[in-house]
JSON list of C-alpha atoms in Angstrom, two decimals:
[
{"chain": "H", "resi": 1, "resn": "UNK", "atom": "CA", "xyz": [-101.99, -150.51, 15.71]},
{"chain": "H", "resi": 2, "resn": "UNK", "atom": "CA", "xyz": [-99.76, -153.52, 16.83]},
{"chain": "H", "resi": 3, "resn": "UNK", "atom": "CA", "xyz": [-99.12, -156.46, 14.87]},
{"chain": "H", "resi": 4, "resn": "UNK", "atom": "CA", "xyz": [-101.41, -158.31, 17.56]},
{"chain": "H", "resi": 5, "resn": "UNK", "atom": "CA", "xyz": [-103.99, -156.06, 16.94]},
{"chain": "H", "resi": 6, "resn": "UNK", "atom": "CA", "xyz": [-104.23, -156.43, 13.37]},
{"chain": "H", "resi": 7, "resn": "UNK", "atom": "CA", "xyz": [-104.73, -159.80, 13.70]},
{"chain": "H", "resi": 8, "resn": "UNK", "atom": "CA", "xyz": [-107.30, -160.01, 16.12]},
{"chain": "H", "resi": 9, "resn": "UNK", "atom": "CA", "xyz": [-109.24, -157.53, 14.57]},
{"chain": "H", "resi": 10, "resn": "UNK", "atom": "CA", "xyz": [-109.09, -159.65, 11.56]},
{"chain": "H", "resi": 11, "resn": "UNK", "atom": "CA", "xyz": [-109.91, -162.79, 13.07]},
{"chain": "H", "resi": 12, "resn": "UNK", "atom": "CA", "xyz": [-113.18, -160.68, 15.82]},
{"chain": "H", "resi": 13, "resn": "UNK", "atom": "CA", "xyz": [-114.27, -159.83, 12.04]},
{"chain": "H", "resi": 14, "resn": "UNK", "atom": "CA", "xyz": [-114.31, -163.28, 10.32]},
{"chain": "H", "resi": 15, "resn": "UNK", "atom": "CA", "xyz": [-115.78, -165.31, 13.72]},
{"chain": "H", "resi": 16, "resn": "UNK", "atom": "CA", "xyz": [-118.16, -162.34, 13.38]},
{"chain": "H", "resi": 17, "resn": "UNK", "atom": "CA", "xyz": [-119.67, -163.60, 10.20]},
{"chain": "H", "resi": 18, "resn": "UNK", "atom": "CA", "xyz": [-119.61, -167.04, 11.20]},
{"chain": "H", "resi": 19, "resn": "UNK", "atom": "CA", "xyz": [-121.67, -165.74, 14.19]},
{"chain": "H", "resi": 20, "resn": "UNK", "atom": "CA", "xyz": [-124.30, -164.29, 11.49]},
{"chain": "H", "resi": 21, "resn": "UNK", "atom": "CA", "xyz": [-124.13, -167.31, 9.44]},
{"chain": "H", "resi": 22, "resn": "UNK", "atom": "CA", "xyz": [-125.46, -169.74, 12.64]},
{"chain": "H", "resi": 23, "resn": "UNK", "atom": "CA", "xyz": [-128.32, -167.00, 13.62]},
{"chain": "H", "resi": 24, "resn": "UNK", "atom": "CA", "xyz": [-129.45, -167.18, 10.58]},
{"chain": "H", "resi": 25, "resn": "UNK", "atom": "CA", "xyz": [-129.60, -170.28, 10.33]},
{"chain": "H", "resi": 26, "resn": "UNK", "atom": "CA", "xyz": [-132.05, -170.81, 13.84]},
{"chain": "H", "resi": 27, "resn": "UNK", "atom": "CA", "xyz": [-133.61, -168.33, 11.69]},
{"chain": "H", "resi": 28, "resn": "UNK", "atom": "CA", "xyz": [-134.13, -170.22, 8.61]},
{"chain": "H", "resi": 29, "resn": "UNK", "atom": "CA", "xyz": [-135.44, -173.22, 11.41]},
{"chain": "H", "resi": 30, "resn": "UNK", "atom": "CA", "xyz": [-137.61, -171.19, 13.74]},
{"chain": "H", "resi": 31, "resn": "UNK", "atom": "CA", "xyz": [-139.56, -170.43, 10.16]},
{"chain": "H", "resi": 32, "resn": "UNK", "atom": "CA", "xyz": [-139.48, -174.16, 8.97]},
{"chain": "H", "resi": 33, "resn": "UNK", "atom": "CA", "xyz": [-140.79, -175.03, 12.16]},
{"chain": "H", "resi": 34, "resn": "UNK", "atom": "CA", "xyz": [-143.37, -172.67, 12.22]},
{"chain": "H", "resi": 35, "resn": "UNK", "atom": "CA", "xyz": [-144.36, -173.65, 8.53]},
{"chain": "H", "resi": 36, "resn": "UNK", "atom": "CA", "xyz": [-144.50, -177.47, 9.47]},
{"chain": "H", "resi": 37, "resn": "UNK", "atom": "CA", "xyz": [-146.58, -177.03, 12.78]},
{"chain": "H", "resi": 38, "resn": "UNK", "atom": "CA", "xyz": [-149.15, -175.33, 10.38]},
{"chain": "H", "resi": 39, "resn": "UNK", "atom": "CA", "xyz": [-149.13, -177.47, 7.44]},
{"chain": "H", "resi": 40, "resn": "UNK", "atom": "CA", "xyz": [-149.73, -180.64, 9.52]},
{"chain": "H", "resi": 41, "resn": "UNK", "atom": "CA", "xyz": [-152.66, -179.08, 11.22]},
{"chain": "H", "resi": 42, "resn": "UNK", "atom": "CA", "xyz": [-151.89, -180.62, 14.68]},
{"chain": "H", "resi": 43, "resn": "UNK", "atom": "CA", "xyz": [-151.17, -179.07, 17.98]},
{"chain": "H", "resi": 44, "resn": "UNK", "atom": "CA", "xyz": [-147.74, -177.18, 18.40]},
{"chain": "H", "resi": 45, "resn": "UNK", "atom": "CA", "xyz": [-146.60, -179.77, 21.39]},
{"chain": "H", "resi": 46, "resn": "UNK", "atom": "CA", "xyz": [-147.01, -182.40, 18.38]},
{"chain": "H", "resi": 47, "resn": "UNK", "atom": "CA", "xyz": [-145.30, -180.50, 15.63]},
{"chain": "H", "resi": 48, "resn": "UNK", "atom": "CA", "xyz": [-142.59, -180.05, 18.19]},
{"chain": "H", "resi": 49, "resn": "UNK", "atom": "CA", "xyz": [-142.18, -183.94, 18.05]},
{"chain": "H", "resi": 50, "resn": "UNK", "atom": "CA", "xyz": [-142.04, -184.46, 14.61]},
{"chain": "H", "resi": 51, "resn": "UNK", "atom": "CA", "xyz": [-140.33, -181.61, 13.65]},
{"chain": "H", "resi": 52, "resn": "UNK", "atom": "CA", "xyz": [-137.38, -182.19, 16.39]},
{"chain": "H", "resi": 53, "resn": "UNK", "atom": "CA", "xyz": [-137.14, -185.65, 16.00]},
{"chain": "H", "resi": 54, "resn": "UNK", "atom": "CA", "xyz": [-135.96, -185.54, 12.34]},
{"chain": "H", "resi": 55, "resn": "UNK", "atom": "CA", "xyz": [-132.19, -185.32, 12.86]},
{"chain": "H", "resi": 56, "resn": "UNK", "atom": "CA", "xyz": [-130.54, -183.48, 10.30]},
{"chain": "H", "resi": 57, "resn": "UNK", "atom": "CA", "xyz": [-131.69, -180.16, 8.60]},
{"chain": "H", "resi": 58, "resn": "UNK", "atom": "CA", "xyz": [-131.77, -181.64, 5.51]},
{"chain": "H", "resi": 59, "resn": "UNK", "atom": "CA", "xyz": [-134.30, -184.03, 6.63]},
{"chain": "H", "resi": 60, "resn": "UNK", "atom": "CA", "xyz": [-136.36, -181.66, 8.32]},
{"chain": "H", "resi": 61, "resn": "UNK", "atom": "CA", "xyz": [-136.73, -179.40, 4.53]},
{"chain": "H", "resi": 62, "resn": "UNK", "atom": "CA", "xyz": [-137.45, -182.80, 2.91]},
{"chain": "H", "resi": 63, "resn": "UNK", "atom": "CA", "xyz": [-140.76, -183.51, 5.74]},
{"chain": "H", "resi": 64, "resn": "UNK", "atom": "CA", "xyz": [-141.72, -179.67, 4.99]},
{"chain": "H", "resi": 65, "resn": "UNK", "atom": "CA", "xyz": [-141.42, -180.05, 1.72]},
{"chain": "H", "resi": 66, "resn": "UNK", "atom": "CA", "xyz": [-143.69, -183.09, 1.52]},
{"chain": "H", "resi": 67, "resn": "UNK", "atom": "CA", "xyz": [-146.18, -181.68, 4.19]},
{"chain": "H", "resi": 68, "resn": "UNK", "atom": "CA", "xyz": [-146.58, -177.97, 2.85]},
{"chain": "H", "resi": 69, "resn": "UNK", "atom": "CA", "xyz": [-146.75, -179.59, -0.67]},
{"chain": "H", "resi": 70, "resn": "UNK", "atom": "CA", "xyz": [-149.99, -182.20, 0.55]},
{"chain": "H", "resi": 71, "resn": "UNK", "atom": "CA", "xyz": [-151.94, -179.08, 1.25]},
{"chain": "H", "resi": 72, "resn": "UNK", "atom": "CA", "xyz": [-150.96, -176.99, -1.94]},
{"chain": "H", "resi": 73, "resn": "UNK", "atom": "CA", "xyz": [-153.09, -176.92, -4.31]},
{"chain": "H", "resi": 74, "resn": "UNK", "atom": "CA", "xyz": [-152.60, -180.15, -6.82]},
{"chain": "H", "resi": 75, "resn": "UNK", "atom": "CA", "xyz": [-151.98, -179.99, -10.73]},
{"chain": "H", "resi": 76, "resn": "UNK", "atom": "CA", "xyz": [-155.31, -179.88, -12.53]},
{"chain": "H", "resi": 77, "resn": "UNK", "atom": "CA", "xyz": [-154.37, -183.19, -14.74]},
{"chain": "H", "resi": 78, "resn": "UNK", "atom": "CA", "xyz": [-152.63, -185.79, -12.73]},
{"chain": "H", "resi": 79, "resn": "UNK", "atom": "CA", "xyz": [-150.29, -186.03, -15.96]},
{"chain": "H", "resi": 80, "resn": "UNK", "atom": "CA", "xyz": [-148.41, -183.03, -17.85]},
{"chain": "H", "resi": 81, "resn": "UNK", "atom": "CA", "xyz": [-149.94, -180.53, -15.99]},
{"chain": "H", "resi": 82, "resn": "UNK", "atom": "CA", "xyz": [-148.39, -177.74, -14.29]},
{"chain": "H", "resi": 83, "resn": "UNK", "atom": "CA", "xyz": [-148.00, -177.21, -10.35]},
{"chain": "H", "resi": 84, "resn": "UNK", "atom": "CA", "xyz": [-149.75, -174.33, -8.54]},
{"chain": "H", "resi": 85, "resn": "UNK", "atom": "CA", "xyz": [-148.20, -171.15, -8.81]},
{"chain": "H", "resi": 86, "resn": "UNK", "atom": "CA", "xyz": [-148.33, -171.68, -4.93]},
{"chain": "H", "resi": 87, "resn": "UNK", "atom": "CA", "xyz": [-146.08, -174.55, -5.06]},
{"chain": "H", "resi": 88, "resn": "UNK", "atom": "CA", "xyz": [-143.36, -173.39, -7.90]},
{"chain": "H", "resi": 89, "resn": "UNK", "atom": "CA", "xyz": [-143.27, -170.45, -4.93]},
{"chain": "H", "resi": 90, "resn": "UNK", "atom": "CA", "xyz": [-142.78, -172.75, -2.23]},
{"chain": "H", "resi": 91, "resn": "UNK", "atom": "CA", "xyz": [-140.11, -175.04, -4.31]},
{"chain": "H", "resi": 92, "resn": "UNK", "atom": "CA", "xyz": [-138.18, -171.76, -5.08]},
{"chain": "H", "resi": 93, "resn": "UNK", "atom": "CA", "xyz": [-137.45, -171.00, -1.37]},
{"chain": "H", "resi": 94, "resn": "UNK", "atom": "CA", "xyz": [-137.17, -174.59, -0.52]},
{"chain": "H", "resi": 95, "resn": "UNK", "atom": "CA", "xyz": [-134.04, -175.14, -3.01]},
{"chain": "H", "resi": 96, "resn": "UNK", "atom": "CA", "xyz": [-132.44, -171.48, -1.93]},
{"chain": "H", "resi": 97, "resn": "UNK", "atom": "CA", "xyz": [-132.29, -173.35, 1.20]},
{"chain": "H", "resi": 98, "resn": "UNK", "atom": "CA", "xyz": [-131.03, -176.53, -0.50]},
{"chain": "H", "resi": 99, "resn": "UNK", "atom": "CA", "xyz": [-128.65, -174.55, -2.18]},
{"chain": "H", "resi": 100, "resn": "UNK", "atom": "CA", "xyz": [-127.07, -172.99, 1.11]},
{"chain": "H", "resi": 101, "resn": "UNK", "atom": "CA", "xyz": [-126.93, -176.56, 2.91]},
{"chain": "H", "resi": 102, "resn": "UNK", "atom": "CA", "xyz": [-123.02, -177.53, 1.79]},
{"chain": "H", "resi": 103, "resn": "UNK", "atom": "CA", "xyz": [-121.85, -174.06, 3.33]},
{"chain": "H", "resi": 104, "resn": "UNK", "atom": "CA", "xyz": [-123.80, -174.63, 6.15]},
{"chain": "H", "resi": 105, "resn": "UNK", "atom": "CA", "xyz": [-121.78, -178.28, 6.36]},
{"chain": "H", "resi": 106, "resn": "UNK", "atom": "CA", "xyz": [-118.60, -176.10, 6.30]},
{"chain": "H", "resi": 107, "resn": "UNK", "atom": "CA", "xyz": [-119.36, -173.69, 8.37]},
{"chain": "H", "resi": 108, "resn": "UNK", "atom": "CA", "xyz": [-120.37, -176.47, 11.03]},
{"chain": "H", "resi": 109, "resn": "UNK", "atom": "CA", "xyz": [-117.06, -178.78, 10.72]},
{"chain": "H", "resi": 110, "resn": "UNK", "atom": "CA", "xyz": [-114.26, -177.21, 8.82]},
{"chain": "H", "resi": 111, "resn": "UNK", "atom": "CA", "xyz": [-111.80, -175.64, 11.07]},
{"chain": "H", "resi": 112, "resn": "UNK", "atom": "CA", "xyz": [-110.33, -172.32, 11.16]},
{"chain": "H", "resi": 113, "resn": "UNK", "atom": "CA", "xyz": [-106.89, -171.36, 9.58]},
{"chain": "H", "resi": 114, "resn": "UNK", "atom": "CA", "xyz": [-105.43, -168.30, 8.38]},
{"chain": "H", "resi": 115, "resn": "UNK", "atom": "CA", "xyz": [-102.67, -167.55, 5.81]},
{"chain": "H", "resi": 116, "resn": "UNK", "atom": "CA", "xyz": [-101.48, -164.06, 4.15]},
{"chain": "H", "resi": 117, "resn": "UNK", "atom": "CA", "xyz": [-103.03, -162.64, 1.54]},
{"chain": "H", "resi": 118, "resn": "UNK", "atom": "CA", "xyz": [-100.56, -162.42, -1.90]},
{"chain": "H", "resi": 119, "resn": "UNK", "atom": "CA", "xyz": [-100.55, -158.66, -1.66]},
{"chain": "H", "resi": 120, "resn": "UNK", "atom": "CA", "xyz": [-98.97, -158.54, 1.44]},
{"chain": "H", "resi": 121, "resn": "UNK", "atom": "CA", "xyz": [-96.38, -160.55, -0.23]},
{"chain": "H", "resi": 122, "resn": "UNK", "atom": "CA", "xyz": [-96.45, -158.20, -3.28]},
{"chain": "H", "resi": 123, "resn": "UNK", "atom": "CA", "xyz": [-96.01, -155.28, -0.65]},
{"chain": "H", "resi": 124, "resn": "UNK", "atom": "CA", "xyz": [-93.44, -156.31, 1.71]},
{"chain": "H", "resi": 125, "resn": "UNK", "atom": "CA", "xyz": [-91.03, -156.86, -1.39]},
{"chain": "H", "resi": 126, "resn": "UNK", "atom": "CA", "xyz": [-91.42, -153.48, -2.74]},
{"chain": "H", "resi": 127, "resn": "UNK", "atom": "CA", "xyz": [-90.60, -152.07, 0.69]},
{"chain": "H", "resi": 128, "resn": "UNK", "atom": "CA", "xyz": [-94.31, -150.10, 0.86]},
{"chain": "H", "resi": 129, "resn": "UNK", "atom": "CA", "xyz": [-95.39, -152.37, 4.08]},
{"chain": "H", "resi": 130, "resn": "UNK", "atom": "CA", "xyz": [-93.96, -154.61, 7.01]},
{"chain": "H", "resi": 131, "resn": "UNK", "atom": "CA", "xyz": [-96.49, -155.82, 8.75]},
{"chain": "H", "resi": 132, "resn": "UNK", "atom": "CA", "xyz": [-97.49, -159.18, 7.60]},
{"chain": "H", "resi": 133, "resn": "UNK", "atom": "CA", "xyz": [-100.45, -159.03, 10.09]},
{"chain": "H", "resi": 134, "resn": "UNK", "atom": "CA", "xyz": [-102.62, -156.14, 8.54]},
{"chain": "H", "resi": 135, "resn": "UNK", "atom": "CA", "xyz": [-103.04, -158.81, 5.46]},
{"chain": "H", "resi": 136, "resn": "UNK", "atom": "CA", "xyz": [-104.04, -161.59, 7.66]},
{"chain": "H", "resi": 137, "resn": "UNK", "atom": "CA", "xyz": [-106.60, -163.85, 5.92]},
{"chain": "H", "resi": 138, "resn": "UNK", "atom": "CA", "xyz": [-108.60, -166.17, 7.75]},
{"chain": "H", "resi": 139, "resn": "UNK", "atom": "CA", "xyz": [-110.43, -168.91, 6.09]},
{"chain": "H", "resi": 140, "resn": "UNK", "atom": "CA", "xyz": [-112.28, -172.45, 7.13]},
{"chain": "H", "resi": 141, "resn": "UNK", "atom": "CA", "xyz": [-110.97, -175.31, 5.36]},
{"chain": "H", "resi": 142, "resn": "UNK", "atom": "CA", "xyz": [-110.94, -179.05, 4.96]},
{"chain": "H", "resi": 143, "resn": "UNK", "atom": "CA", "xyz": [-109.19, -180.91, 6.85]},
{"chain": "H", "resi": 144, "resn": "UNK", "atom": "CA", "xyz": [-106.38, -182.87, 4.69]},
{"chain": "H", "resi": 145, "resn": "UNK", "atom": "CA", "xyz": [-107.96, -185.75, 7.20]},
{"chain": "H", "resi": 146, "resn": "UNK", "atom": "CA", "xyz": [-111.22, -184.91, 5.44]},
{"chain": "H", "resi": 147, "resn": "UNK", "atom": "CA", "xyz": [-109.68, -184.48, 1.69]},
{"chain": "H", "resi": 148, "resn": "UNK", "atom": "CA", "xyz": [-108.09, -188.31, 1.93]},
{"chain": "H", "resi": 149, "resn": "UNK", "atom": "CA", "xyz": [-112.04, -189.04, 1.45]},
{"chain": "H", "resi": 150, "resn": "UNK", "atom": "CA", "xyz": [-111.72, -187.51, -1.93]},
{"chain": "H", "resi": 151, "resn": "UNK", "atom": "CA", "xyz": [-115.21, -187.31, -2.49]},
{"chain": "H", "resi": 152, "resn": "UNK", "atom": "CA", "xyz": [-118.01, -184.53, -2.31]},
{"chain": "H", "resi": 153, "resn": "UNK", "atom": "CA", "xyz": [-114.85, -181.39, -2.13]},
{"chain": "H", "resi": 154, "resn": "UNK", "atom": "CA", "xyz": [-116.48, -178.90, -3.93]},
{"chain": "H", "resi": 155, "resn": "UNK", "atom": "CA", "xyz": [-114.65, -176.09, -2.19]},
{"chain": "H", "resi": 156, "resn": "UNK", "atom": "CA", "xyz": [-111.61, -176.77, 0.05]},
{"chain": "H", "resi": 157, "resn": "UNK", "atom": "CA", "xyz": [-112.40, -173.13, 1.82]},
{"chain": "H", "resi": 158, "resn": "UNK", "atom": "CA", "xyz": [-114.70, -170.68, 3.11]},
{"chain": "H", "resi": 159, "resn": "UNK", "atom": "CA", "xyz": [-113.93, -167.00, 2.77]},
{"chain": "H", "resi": 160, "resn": "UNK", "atom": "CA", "xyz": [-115.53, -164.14, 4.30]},
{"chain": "H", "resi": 161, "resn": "UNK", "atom": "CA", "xyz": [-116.66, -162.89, 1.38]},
{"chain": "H", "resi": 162, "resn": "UNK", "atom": "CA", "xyz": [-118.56, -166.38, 1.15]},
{"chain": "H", "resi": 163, "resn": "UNK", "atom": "CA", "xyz": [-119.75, -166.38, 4.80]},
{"chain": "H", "resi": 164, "resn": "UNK", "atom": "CA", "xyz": [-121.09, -162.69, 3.58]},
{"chain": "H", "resi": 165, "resn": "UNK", "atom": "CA", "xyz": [-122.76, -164.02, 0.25]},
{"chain": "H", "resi": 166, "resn": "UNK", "atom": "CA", "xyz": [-124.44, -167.41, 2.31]},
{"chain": "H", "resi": 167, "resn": "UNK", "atom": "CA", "xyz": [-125.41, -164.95, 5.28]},
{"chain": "H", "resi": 168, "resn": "UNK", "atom": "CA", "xyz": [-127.25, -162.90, 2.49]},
{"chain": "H", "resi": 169, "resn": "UNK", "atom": "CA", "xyz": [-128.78, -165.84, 0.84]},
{"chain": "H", "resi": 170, "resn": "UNK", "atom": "CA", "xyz": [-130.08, -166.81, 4.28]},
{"chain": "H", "resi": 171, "resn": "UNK", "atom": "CA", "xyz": [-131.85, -163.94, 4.97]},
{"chain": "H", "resi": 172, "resn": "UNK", "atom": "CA", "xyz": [-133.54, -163.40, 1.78]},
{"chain": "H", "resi": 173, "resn": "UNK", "atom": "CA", "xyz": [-134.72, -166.77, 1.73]},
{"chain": "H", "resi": 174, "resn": "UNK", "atom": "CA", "xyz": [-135.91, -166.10, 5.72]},
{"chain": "H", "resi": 175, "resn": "UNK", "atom": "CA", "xyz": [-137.57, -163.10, 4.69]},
{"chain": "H", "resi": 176, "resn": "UNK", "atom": "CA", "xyz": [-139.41, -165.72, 1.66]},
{"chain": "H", "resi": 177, "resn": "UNK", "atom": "CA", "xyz": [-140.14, -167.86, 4.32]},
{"chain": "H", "resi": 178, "resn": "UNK", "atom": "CA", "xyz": [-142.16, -165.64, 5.67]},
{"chain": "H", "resi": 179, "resn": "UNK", "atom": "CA", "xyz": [-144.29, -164.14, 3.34]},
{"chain": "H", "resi": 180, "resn": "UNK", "atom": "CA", "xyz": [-145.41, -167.85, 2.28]},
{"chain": "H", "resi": 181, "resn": "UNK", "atom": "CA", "xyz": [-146.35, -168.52, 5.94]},
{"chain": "H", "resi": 182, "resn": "UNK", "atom": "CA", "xyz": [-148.45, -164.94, 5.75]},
{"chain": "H", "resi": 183, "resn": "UNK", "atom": "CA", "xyz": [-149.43, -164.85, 2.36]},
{"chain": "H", "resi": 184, "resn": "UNK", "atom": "CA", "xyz": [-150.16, -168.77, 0.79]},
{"chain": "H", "resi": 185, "resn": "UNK", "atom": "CA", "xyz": [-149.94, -170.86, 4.07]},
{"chain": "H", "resi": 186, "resn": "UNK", "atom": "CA", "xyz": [-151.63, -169.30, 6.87]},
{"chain": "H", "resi": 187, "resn": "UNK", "atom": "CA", "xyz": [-154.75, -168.06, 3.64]},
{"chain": "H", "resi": 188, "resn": "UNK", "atom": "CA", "xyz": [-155.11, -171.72, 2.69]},
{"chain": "H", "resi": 189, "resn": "UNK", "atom": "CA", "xyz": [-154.92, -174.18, 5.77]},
{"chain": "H", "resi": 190, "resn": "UNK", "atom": "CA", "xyz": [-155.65, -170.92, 8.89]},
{"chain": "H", "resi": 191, "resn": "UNK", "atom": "CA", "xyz": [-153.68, -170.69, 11.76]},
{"chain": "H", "resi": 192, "resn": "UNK", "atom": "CA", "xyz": [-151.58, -173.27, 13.41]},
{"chain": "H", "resi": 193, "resn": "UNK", "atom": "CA", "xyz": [-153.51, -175.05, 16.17]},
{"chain": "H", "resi": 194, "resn": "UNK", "atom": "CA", "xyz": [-152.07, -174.09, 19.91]},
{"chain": "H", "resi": 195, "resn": "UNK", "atom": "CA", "xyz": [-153.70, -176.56, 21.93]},
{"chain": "H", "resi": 196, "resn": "UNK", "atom": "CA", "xyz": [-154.89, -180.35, 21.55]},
{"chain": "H", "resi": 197, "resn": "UNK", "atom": "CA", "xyz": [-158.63, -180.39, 20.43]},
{"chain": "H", "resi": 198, "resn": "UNK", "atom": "CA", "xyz": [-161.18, -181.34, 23.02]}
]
């Protein structure tokens, strides 16, 4: 394998996951969609309008949140007591998702570098390897535009193995997603309404 090999390989790999990441994510929307067309109890064409006219992901979880939560059932006392095992379900998916938004800000605006992992280094000097390009390591990062801001850097760089841990996070809280549509959503308000009532 030539040197320009290796590193395209490495680099097809790592856009790969990236790739994974963003499915998942229309994913993780197609179900939030489909859970706030239902909980509002209003034609799809209507849902469609609300849902897609709340800019930012973020936003759109927070008007979920508040709609699936108004047809939940409601603590029995209106002071100390405890939500509906229904809606400690529901907030349990809705912060996985919560949880996954700050990679998903990465992912979305941190450009692409790559560097050489430190055994390479290690490997070269002992005179076991040459070729720099087999330990190719690609990574998104902040920009050092971005780190003058000096605010909100929690990580200056995603790995693959964290595209791999936020793709699996995704789809486990897709596959939750899903059984509360089936299982609490679509039992307690019916299905979504297709058409405009006449």
């Amino acid at each position: 394998m030539t040197d320009e090999d290796a590193f395209k390989r490495n680099s097809d790999k790592f856009h790969m996951f990236i790739g994974y990441c963003i499915a998942e994510w229309a994913n993780i929307e197609r179900q939030l969609f489909r859970i706030c067309w239902t909980a509002s109890r209003c034609p799809k064409h209507q849902a469609s309008i609300i849902y897609f006219r709340t800019p930012t992901i973020d936003a759109r979880l927070s008007l979920v949140k508040e709609l699936v939560e108004s047809v939940l059932p409601k603590p029995e006392r209106k002071s100390g007591g405890h939500p509906h095992e229904t809606v400690v379900r529901w907030r349990d998916v809705e912060s996985a998702i919560r949880d996954e938004l700050s990679v998903r800000r990465r992912v979305a605006h941190f450009p692409t570098t790559f560097r050489y992992d430190t055994e390479a280094g290690e490997l070269i000097r002992a005179g076991e390897s040459t070729d720099l390009y087999e330990y190719t390591v690609f990574e998104l990062y902040m920009s050092p535009d971005e780190q003058l801001r000096e605010r909100g850097i929690e990580k200056l760089t995603v790995a693959q193995h964290d595209l791999d841990a936020h793709f699996r996070n995704l789809s486990q809280a897709a596959r939750q997603l899903d059984s509360f549509f089936h299982v609490v959503l679509k039992k307690r308000v019916g299905e979504p309404l297709e058409t405009q009532p006449q």
